């Protein structure tokens, strides 16, 4: 029975990690942002999210879109992590038109805007250096 529970938990962590990253990739693409930076860090971000989900230390995944000329935040999108079981699969949704509007309102073309992925963890969680991954960093 414990083998099934372990497999199920590991499978769930992998499933949630994959869905978070795929959702963020879709947001980046549909908002007209350059996905290259995100794609370059896919493996590192996967390892960090999967590890911190597995330990229960991940609290939030944040995508901040900013103006690189001023470093001013244009908009952000948060995924709050809630640990627990439910009968259905989780779902992610965002209005990418709203993100495009916020970028345009800031006077930027989507191709000019930059973004950074940040992971908020509980105090005392392993650092990214301990995980041996790069920071999610800015594009």
Backbone as JSON Lines, residues from 0, in Angstrom:
{"i":0,"aa":"X","n":[0.82,-1.19,0.0],"ca":[0.0,0.0,0.0],"c":[0.87,1.25,0.0]}
{"i":1,"aa":"X","n":[1.96,1.24,0.73],"ca":[2.83,2.4,0.77],"c":[3.5,2.66,-0.58]}
{"i":2,"aa":"X","n":[3.75,1.62,-1.35],"ca":[4.31,1.8,-2.68],"c":[3.35,2.56,-3.57]}
{"i":3,"aa":"X","n":[2.08,2.23,-3.49],"ca":[1.06,2.92,-4.28],"c":[0.97,4.38,-3.85]}
{"i":4,"aa":"X","n":[0.96,4.63,-2.54],"ca":[0.88,6.0,-2.04],"c":[2.1,6.81,-2.48]}
{"i":5,"aa":"X","n":[3.27,6.21,-2.41],"ca":[4.49,6.9,-2.82],"c":[4.45,7.21,-4.3]}
{"i":6,"aa":"X","n":[4.04,6.22,-5.1],"ca":[3.94,6.46,-6.54],"c":[2.93,7.56,-6.81]}
{"i":7,"aa":"X","n":[1.79,7.48,-6.16],"ca":[0.74,8.45,-6.38],"c":[1.21,9.86,-6.02]}
{"i":8,"aa":"X","n":[1.92,10.01,-4.9],"ca":[2.41,11.32,-4.47],"c":[3.46,11.83,-5.45]}
{"i":9,"aa":"X","n":[4.4,10.96,-5.84],"ca":[5.44,11.35,-6.8],"c":[4.81,11.74,-8.12]}
{"i":10,"aa":"X","n":[3.84,10.96,-8.57],"ca":[3.13,11.25,-9.81],"c":[2.43,12.6,-9.7]}
{"i":11,"aa":"X","n":[1.79,12.88,-8.56],"ca":[1.09,14.15,-8.36],"c":[2.05,15.33,-8.41]}
{"i":12,"aa":"X","n":[3.21,15.21,-7.76],"ca":[4.2,16.28,-7.77],"c":[4.67,16.55,-9.19]}
{"i":13,"aa":"X","n":[4.94,15.5,-9.94],"ca":[5.37,15.64,-11.33],"c":[4.27,16.27,-12.17]}
{"i":14,"aa":"X","n":[3.04,15.82,-11.98],"ca":[1.89,16.34,-12.72],"c":[1.7,17.83,-12.45]}
{"i":15,"aa":"X","n":[1.72,18.22,-11.19],"ca":[1.53,19.63,-10.83],"c":[2.68,20.48,-11.37]}
{"i":16,"aa":"X","n":[3.91,20.0,-11.23],"ca":[5.08,20.72,-11.75],"c":[4.93,20.95,-13.25]}
{"i":17,"aa":"X","n":[4.61,19.9,-13.99],"ca":[4.44,20.01,-15.44],"c":[3.35,21.01,-15.8]}
{"i":18,"aa":"X","n":[2.24,20.97,-15.08],"ca":[1.13,21.88,-15.38],"c":[1.46,23.32,-15.04]}
{"i":19,"aa":"X","n":[2.16,23.56,-13.96],"ca":[2.57,24.92,-13.63],"c":[3.46,25.48,-14.74]}
{"i":20,"aa":"X","n":[4.47,24.71,-15.13],"ca":[5.41,25.2,-16.15],"c":[4.75,25.35,-17.51]}
{"i":21,"aa":"X","n":[3.88,24.42,-17.89],"ca":[3.18,24.54,-19.17],"c":[2.25,25.75,-19.16]}
{"i":22,"aa":"X","n":[1.59,26.0,-18.04],"ca":[0.71,27.16,-17.94],"c":[1.51,28.45,-18.06]}
{"i":23,"aa":"X","n":[2.65,28.52,-17.39],"ca":[3.49,29.72,-17.49],"c":[4.01,29.92,-18.91]}
{"i":24,"aa":"X","n":[4.4,28.82,-19.56],"ca":[4.86,28.91,-20.95],"c":[3.76,29.47,-21.84]}
{"i":25,"aa":"X","n":[2.53,28.98,-21.65],"ca":[1.4,29.48,-22.43],"c":[1.15,30.96,-22.18]}
{"i":26,"aa":"X","n":[1.23,31.38,-20.93],"ca":[1.04,32.78,-20.59],"c":[2.1,33.64,-21.28]}
{"i":27,"aa":"X","n":[3.34,33.2,-21.24],"ca":[4.43,33.93,-21.88],"c":[4.2,34.03,-23.38]}
{"i":28,"aa":"X","n":[3.88,32.92,-24.02],"ca":[3.65,32.92,-25.46],"c":[2.43,33.74,-25.86]}
{"i":29,"aa":"X","n":[1.3,33.53,-25.18],"ca":[0.06,34.22,-25.53],"c":[0.1,35.7,-25.22]}
{"i":30,"aa":"X","n":[1.01,36.1,-24.34],"ca":[1.17,37.53,-24.02],"c":[2.12,38.21,-25.0]}
{"i":31,"aa":"X","n":[2.72,37.44,-25.89],"ca":[3.63,38.0,-26.87],"c":[5.05,38.19,-26.37]}
{"i":32,"aa":"X","n":[5.35,37.62,-25.21],"ca":[6.7,37.73,-24.65],"c":[7.63,36.71,-25.29]}
{"i":33,"aa":"X","n":[8.9,36.96,-25.26],"ca":[9.9,36.06,-25.82],"c":[10.08,34.85,-24.89]}
{"i":34,"aa":"X","n":[9.79,33.64,-25.37],"ca":[9.87,32.46,-24.5],"c":[11.28,31.88,-24.35]}
{"i":35,"aa":"X","n":[12.27,32.43,-25.03],"ca":[13.61,31.83,-25.03],"c":[14.2,31.71,-23.63]}
{"i":36,"aa":"X","n":[14.11,32.76,-22.85],"ca":[14.67,32.75,-21.49],"c":[14.01,31.65,-20.65]}
{"i":37,"aa":"X","n":[12.7,31.54,-20.77],"ca":[11.96,30.53,-20.01],"c":[12.36,29.12,-20.45]}
{"i":38,"aa":"X","n":[12.47,28.92,-21.75],"ca":[12.85,27.61,-22.29],"c":[14.27,27.23,-21.86]}
{"i":39,"aa":"X","n":[15.17,28.21,-21.83],"ca":[16.56,27.94,-21.43],"c":[16.66,27.43,-19.99]}
{"i":40,"aa":"X","n":[15.71,27.81,-19.16],"ca":[15.76,27.45,-17.74],"c":[14.73,26.38,-17.36]}
{"i":41,"aa":"X","n":[14.17,25.73,-18.35],"ca":[13.11,24.74,-18.11],"c":[13.56,23.65,-17.13]}
{"i":42,"aa":"X","n":[14.71,23.06,-17.38],"ca":[15.18,21.95,-16.55],"c":[15.45,22.42,-15.11]}
{"i":43,"aa":"X","n":[16.09,23.55,-14.97],"ca":[16.39,24.1,-13.65],"c":[15.1,24.43,-12.88]}
{"i":44,"aa":"X","n":[14.15,25.07,-13.57],"ca":[12.88,25.4,-12.93],"c":[12.09,24.15,-12.56]}
{"i":45,"aa":"X","n":[12.13,23.15,-13.43],"ca":[11.45,21.88,-13.14],"c":[12.01,21.25,-11.87]}
{"i":46,"aa":"X","n":[13.32,21.19,-11.78],"ca":[13.97,20.59,-10.61],"c":[13.61,21.34,-9.32]}
{"i":47,"aa":"X","n":[13.64,22.67,-9.37],"ca":[13.35,23.47,-8.18],"c":[11.88,23.31,-7.76]}
{"i":48,"aa":"X","n":[10.96,23.45,-8.7],"ca":[9.54,23.34,-8.36],"c":[9.22,21.94,-7.85]}
{"i":49,"aa":"X","n":[9.72,20.93,-8.55],"ca":[9.43,19.55,-8.15],"c":[9.98,19.25,-6.75]}
{"i":50,"aa":"X","n":[11.19,19.72,-6.48],"ca":[11.8,19.48,-5.16],"c":[10.99,20.16,-4.07]}
{"i":51,"aa":"X","n":[10.69,21.45,-4.24],"ca":[9.99,22.18,-3.19],"c":[8.53,21.76,-3.05]}
{"i":52,"aa":"X","n":[7.9,21.31,-4.14],"ca":[6.56,20.73,-4.02],"c":[6.64,19.44,-3.22]}
{"i":53,"aa":"X","n":[7.65,18.63,-3.52],"ca":[7.82,17.35,-2.85],"c":[8.06,17.47,-1.36]}
{"i":54,"aa":"X","n":[8.73,18.55,-0.94],"ca":[8.99,18.74,0.49],"c":[7.88,19.54,1.16]}
{"i":55,"aa":"X","n":[6.95,20.05,0.36],"ca":[5.86,20.86,0.92],"c":[6.29,22.28,1.25]}
{"i":56,"aa":"X","n":[7.44,22.71,0.73],"ca":[7.97,24.03,1.05],"c":[7.58,25.13,0.06]}
{"i":57,"aa":"X","n":[7.08,24.77,-1.12],"ca":[6.72,25.78,-2.11],"c":[5.38,26.41,-1.75]}
{"i":58,"aa":"X","n":[5.37,27.74,-1.64],"ca":[4.13,28.45,-1.28],"c":[3.5,29.16,-2.47]}
{"i":59,"aa":"X","n":[4.33,29.64,-3.39],"ca":[3.79,30.43,-4.49],"c":[4.78,30.46,-5.64]}
{"i":60,"aa":"X","n":[4.24,30.46,-6.86],"ca":[5.03,30.64,-8.07],"c":[4.58,31.98,-8.66]}
{"i":61,"aa":"X","n":[5.53,32.85,-8.94],"ca":[5.21,34.21,-9.37],"c":[5.91,34.5,-10.7]}
{"i":62,"aa":"X","n":[5.14,35.02,-11.65],"ca":[5.71,35.5,-12.91],"c":[5.53,37.01,-12.93]}
{"i":63,"aa":"X","n":[6.64,37.73,-12.86],"ca":[6.59,39.2,-12.91],"c":[7.02,39.67,-14.29]}
{"i":64,"aa":"X","n":[6.23,40.58,-14.85],"ca":[6.55,41.18,-16.14],"c":[6.92,42.63,-15.86]}
{"i":65,"aa":"X","n":[8.07,43.05,-16.36],"ca":[8.56,44.38,-16.02],"c":[9.19,45.09,-17.22]}
{"i":66,"aa":"X","n":[9.35,46.4,-17.07],"ca":[9.99,47.23,-18.07],"c":[11.49,47.22,-17.78]}
{"i":67,"aa":"X","n":[12.32,46.68,-18.67],"ca":[13.75,46.58,-18.38],"c":[14.45,47.95,-18.35]}
{"i":68,"aa":"X","n":[13.87,48.96,-18.99],"ca":[14.5,50.28,-18.99],"c":[14.4,50.95,-17.61]}
{"i":69,"aa":"X","n":[13.29,50.66,-16.91],"ca":[13.06,51.31,-15.61],"c":[13.06,50.32,-14.45]}
{"i":70,"aa":"X","n":[13.04,49.04,-14.76],"ca":[12.88,47.97,-13.77],"c":[11.53,48.05,-13.06]}
{"i":71,"aa":"X","n":[10.59,48.8,-13.63],"ca":[9.27,48.97,-13.03],"c":[8.37,47.77,-13.37]}
{"i":72,"aa":"X","n":[7.69,47.27,-12.34],"ca":[6.76,46.16,-12.53],"c":[5.6,46.6,-13.41]}
{"i":73,"aa":"X","n":[5.28,45.81,-14.43],"ca":[4.15,46.08,-15.31],"c":[2.93,45.31,-14.8]}
{"i":74,"aa":"X","n":[3.12,44.03,-14.57],"ca":[2.05,43.19,-14.04],"c":[2.69,41.91,-13.51]}
{"i":75,"aa":"X","n":[1.92,41.16,-12.76],"ca":[2.42,39.87,-12.26],"c":[1.28,38.88,-12.21]}
{"i":76,"aa":"X","n":[1.67,37.62,-12.22],"ca":[0.7,36.53,-12.16],"c":[1.19,35.55,-11.12]}
{"i":77,"aa":"X","n":[0.33,35.25,-10.15],"ca":[0.7,34.38,-9.03],"c":[-0.05,33.05,-9.09]}
{"i":78,"aa":"X","n":[0.64,31.99,-8.77],"ca":[0.01,30.68,-8.55],"c":[0.25,30.34,-7.09]}
{"i":79,"aa":"X","n":[-0.81,30.35,-6.3],"ca":[-0.71,29.94,-4.9],"c":[-0.73,28.43,-4.84]}
{"i":80,"aa":"X","n":[0.16,27.86,-4.06],"ca":[0.25,26.41,-3.93],"c":[-0.53,25.99,-2.68]}
{"i":81,"aa":"X","n":[-1.49,25.11,-2.89],"ca":[-2.3,24.57,-1.8],"c":[-2.07,23.07,-1.78]}
{"i":82,"aa":"X","n":[-1.66,22.57,-0.64],"ca":[-1.37,21.14,-0.51],"c":[-2.61,20.44,0.02]}
{"i":83,"aa":"X","n":[-2.97,19.34,-0.63],"ca":[-4.12,18.56,-0.2],"c":[-4.64,17.75,-1.36]}
{"i":84,"aa":"X","n":[-5.56,16.91,-1.06],"ca":[-6.15,16.04,-2.07],"c":[-7.51,16.57,-2.46]}
{"i":85,"aa":"X","n":[-7.87,16.36,-3.72],"ca":[-9.21,16.69,-4.18],"c":[-9.64,15.61,-5.16]}
{"i":86,"aa":"X","n":[-10.91,15.62,-5.48],"ca":[-11.44,14.6,-6.39],"c":[-11.06,14.86,-7.85]}
{"i":87,"aa":"X","n":[-10.77,16.12,-8.18],"ca":[-10.47,16.43,-9.57],"c":[-9.07,16.96,-9.74]}
{"i":88,"aa":"X","n":[-8.7,17.15,-10.98],"ca":[-7.41,17.74,-11.29],"c":[-7.49,19.25,-11.07]}
{"i":89,"aa":"X","n":[-6.38,19.84,-10.7],"ca":[-6.34,21.29,-10.58],"c":[-6.39,21.92,-11.95]}
{"i":90,"aa":"X","n":[-6.72,23.19,-11.99],"ca":[-6.74,23.86,-13.27],"c":[-6.13,25.25,-13.12]}
{"i":91,"aa":"X","n":[-5.6,25.77,-14.21],"ca":[-5.0,27.09,-14.24],"c":[-5.66,27.86,-15.36]}
{"i":92,"aa":"X","n":[-5.92,29.13,-15.11],"ca":[-6.5,29.97,-16.14],"c":[-6.05,31.39,-15.89]}
{"i":93,"aa":"X","n":[-5.77,32.1,-16.95],"ca":[-5.5,33.53,-16.83],"c":[-5.94,34.21,-18.11]}
{"i":94,"aa":"X","n":[-6.24,35.47,-17.98],"ca":[-6.67,36.28,-19.11],"c":[-5.43,36.89,-19.74]}
{"i":95,"aa":"X","n":[-4.93,36.27,-20.8],"ca":[-3.71,36.77,-21.42],"c":[-3.96,38.12,-22.1]}
{"i":96,"aa":"X","n":[-5.19,38.41,-22.47],"ca":[-5.51,39.72,-23.03],"c":[-5.26,40.81,-21.99]}
{"i":97,"aa":"X","n":[-5.58,40.51,-20.73],"ca":[-5.35,41.46,-19.64],"c":[-3.85,41.71,-19.48]}
{"i":98,"aa":"X","n":[-3.04,40.65,-19.6],"ca":[-1.59,40.82,-19.51],"c":[-1.07,41.66,-20.67]}
{"i":99,"aa":"X","n":[-1.56,41.39,-21.88],"ca":[-1.15,42.18,-23.05],"c":[-1.52,43.65,-22.84]}
{"i":100,"aa":"X","n":[-2.73,43.89,-22.31],"ca":[-3.19,45.25,-22.06],"c":[-2.27,45.96,-21.06]}
{"i":101,"aa":"X","n":[-1.92,45.27,-19.98],"ca":[-1.05,45.88,-18.96],"c":[0.32,46.23,-19.55]}
{"i":102,"aa":"X","n":[0.84,45.36,-20.41],"ca":[2.13,45.61,-21.05],"c":[2.02,46.83,-21.97]}
{"i":103,"aa":"X","n":[0.95,46.87,-22.78],"ca":[0.74,47.98,-23.71],"c":[0.53,49.29,-22.94]}
{"i":104,"aa":"X","n":[-0.25,49.23,-21.86],"ca":[-0.53,50.41,-21.03],"c":[0.76,50.98,-20.44]}
{"i":105,"aa":"X","n":[1.72,50.12,-20.17],"ca":[3.01,50.56,-19.64],"c":[3.89,51.18,-20.74]}
{"i":106,"aa":"X","n":[3.36,51.21,-21.98],"ca":[4.1,51.82,-23.08],"c":[5.13,50.91,-23.71]}
{"i":107,"aa":"X","n":[4.96,49.62,-23.53],"ca":[5.91,48.65,-24.07],"c":[5.27,47.79,-25.14]}
{"i":108,"aa":"X","n":[6.07,47.38,-26.09],"ca":[5.66,46.3,-26.96],"c":[5.95,45.02,-26.18]}
{"i":109,"aa":"X","n":[5.15,43.97,-26.38],"ca":[5.44,42.72,-25.66],"c":[6.88,42.26,-25.84]}
{"i":110,"aa":"X","n":[7.44,42.49,-27.03],"ca":[8.82,42.06,-27.27],"c":[9.84,42.86,-26.45]}
{"i":111,"aa":"X","n":[9.45,44.04,-25.96],"ca":[10.35,44.86,-25.15],"c":[10.29,44.49,-23.67]}
{"i":112,"aa":"X","n":[9.17,43.95,-23.24],"ca":[8.99,43.61,-21.83],"c":[9.85,42.4,-21.47]}
{"i":113,"aa":"X","n":[10.26,42.35,-20.23],"ca":[11.01,41.2,-19.71],"c":[10.21,40.59,-18.57]}
{"i":114,"aa":"X","n":[10.6,39.41,-18.17],"ca":[9.88,38.74,-17.1],"c":[10.86,37.96,-16.24]}
{"i":115,"aa":"X","n":[10.4,37.66,-15.05],"ca":[11.2,36.79,-14.19],"c":[10.26,35.87,-13.43]}
{"i":116,"aa":"X","n":[10.72,34.66,-13.23],"ca":[9.99,33.65,-12.48],"c":[10.59,33.59,-11.09]}
{"i":117,"aa":"X","n":[9.73,33.7,-10.09],"ca":[10.19,33.63,-8.7],"c":[9.42,32.54,-7.98]}
{"i":118,"aa":"X","n":[10.1,31.86,-7.09],"ca":[9.49,30.8,-6.3],"c":[9.56,31.2,-4.83]}
{"i":119,"aa":"X","n":[8.41,31.29,-4.19],"ca":[8.33,31.65,-2.78],"c":[8.23,30.37,-1.96]}
{"i":120,"aa":"X","n":[9.18,30.19,-1.05],"ca":[9.2,28.99,-0.23],"c":[9.07,29.34,1.25]}
{"i":121,"aa":"X","n":[8.72,28.34,2.02],"ca":[8.62,28.51,3.48],"c":[9.99,28.83,4.05]}
{"i":122,"aa":"X","n":[10.02,29.57,5.16],"ca":[11.3,29.8,5.84],"c":[11.95,28.46,6.21]}
{"i":123,"aa":"X","n":[13.25,28.38,6.02],"ca":[13.97,27.15,6.36],"c":[14.05,26.15,5.22]}
{"i":124,"aa":"X","n":[13.39,26.44,4.09],"ca":[13.47,25.52,2.94],"c":[14.88,25.56,2.37]}
{"i":125,"aa":"X","n":[15.27,24.47,1.7],"ca":[16.57,24.45,1.02],"c":[16.66,25.64,0.08]}
{"i":126,"aa":"X","n":[17.85,26.21,-0.06],"ca":[18.04,27.31,-1.0],"c":[18.26,26.73,-2.4]}
{"i":127,"aa":"X","n":[18.17,27.61,-3.41],"ca":[18.43,27.15,-4.77],"c":[19.87,26.65,-4.91]}
{"i":128,"aa":"X","n":[20.78,27.18,-4.12],"ca":[22.17,26.7,-4.17],"c":[22.26,25.27,-3.64]}
{"i":129,"aa":"X","n":[21.49,24.98,-2.6],"ca":[21.48,23.62,-2.06],"c":[20.85,22.65,-3.06]}
{"i":130,"aa":"X","n":[19.91,23.15,-3.85],"ca":[19.27,22.31,-4.86],"c":[20.18,22.1,-6.07]}
{"i":131,"aa":"X","n":[21.23,22.91,-6.16],"ca":[22.15,22.89,-7.3],"c":[21.43,23.26,-8.59]}
{"i":132,"aa":"X","n":[20.61,24.32,-8.49],"ca":[19.95,24.86,-9.68],"c":[20.25,26.34,-9.74]}
{"i":133,"aa":"X","n":[20.14,26.89,-10.93],"ca":[20.28,28.34,-11.07],"c":[19.03,29.01,-10.57]}
{"i":134,"aa":"X","n":[19.11,30.3,-10.34],"ca":[17.91,31.03,-9.96],"c":[17.0,31.1,-11.16]}
{"i":135,"aa":"X","n":[15.72,31.26,-10.9],"ca":[14.77,31.38,-12.0],"c":[15.09,32.63,-12.8]}
{"i":136,"aa":"X","n":[15.53,33.66,-12.14],"ca":[16.12,34.84,-12.75],"c":[15.24,35.64,-13.68]}
{"i":137,"aa":"X","n":[15.78,36.69,-14.18],"ca":[15.07,37.59,-15.08],"c":[15.47,37.31,-16.52]}
{"i":138,"aa":"X","n":[14.52,37.55,-17.39],"ca":[14.79,37.34,-18.81],"c":[15.59,38.48,-19.36]}
